[in-house]
């Protein structure tokens, strides 16, 4: 059952990642915005899920000891399929290679800082 949850969550997350990428193909922007948006959406969903689990009794029942279904489906599967660290690394490397050093550093800085701020916003009160 665990494999199936990760498989389904990962498939849906990967499909959403693909659709986000298609949406940005129609723009003339050369920066890796699709990867940035995918990663930030994954951070928001991860943070919201952790926050809901810690503050809502109905979600707590889904994460009782021995019950990892929500974690496997949403956090490991969906967010894992949606977020794209390897693509982030590759696209940042390409920007360096193309001489776009400022954009590469901005990509690294904004990706890291905004993802940390997202997690801080959702889980700062979780013990």
Tab-separated table of N, CA and C in Angstrom, residues 89-106 108:
chain	number	residue	atom	x	y	z
A	89	UNK	N	19.155	22.704	-10.163
A	89	UNK	CA	20.614	22.682	-10.271
A	89	UNK	C	21.093	22.802	-11.706
A	90	UNK	N	20.457	22.079	-12.591
A	90	UNK	CA	20.849	22.102	-14.001
A	90	UNK	C	20.617	23.474	-14.620
A	91	UNK	N	19.438	24.048	-14.384
A	91	UNK	CA	19.139	25.352	-14.973
A	91	UNK	C	20.032	26.448	-14.397
A	92	UNK	N	20.356	26.346	-13.130
A	92	UNK	CA	21.272	27.322	-12.522
A	92	UNK	C	22.662	27.165	-13.130
A	93	UNK	N	23.111	25.941	-13.307
A	93	UNK	CA	24.394	25.687	-13.950
A	93	UNK	C	24.430	26.278	-15.359
A	94	UNK	N	23.346	26.089	-16.114
A	94	UNK	CA	23.290	26.649	-17.472
A	94	UNK	C	23.383	28.172	-17.459
A	95	UNK	N	22.754	28.806	-16.484
A	95	UNK	CA	22.852	30.265	-16.394
A	95	UNK	C	24.291	30.690	-16.137
A	96	UNK	N	24.986	29.983	-15.259
A	96	UNK	CA	26.407	30.285	-15.036
A	96	UNK	C	27.199	30.093	-16.325
A	97	UNK	N	26.946	28.997	-17.007
A	97	UNK	CA	27.663	28.673	-18.239
A	97	UNK	C	27.415	29.722	-19.321
A	98	UNK	N	26.221	30.291	-19.356
A	98	UNK	CA	25.864	31.294	-20.358
A	98	UNK	C	26.301	32.698	-19.944
A	99	UNK	N	26.984	32.800	-18.829
A	99	UNK	CA	27.458	34.100	-18.369
A	99	UNK	C	26.406	34.915	-17.643
A	100	UNK	N	25.304	34.310	-17.295
A	100	UNK	CA	24.232	35.011	-16.583
A	100	UNK	C	24.424	34.839	-15.070
A	101	UNK	N	25.580	35.259	-14.603
A	101	UNK	CA	25.961	35.027	-13.213
A	101	UNK	C	24.999	35.679	-12.220
A	102	UNK	N	24.598	36.903	-12.480
A	102	UNK	CA	23.682	37.581	-11.576
A	102	UNK	C	22.353	36.826	-11.477
A	103	UNK	N	21.803	36.406	-12.618
A	103	UNK	CA	20.546	35.659	-12.599
A	103	UNK	C	20.709	34.318	-11.888
A	104	UNK	N	21.846	33.670	-12.070
A	104	UNK	CA	22.091	32.398	-11.391
A	104	UNK	C	22.124	32.593	-9.876
A	105	UNK	N	22.839	33.617	-9.431
A	105	UNK	CA	22.894	33.877	-7.994
A	105	UNK	C	21.526	34.300	-7.446
A	106	UNK	N	20.779	35.084	-8.221
A	106	UNK	CA	19.433	35.468	-7.793
A	106	UNK	C	18.513	34.251	-7.717
A	108	UNK	N	19.407	31.164	-7.058
A	108	UNK	CA	19.786	30.432	-5.851
A	108	UNK	C	19.253	31.144	-4.608
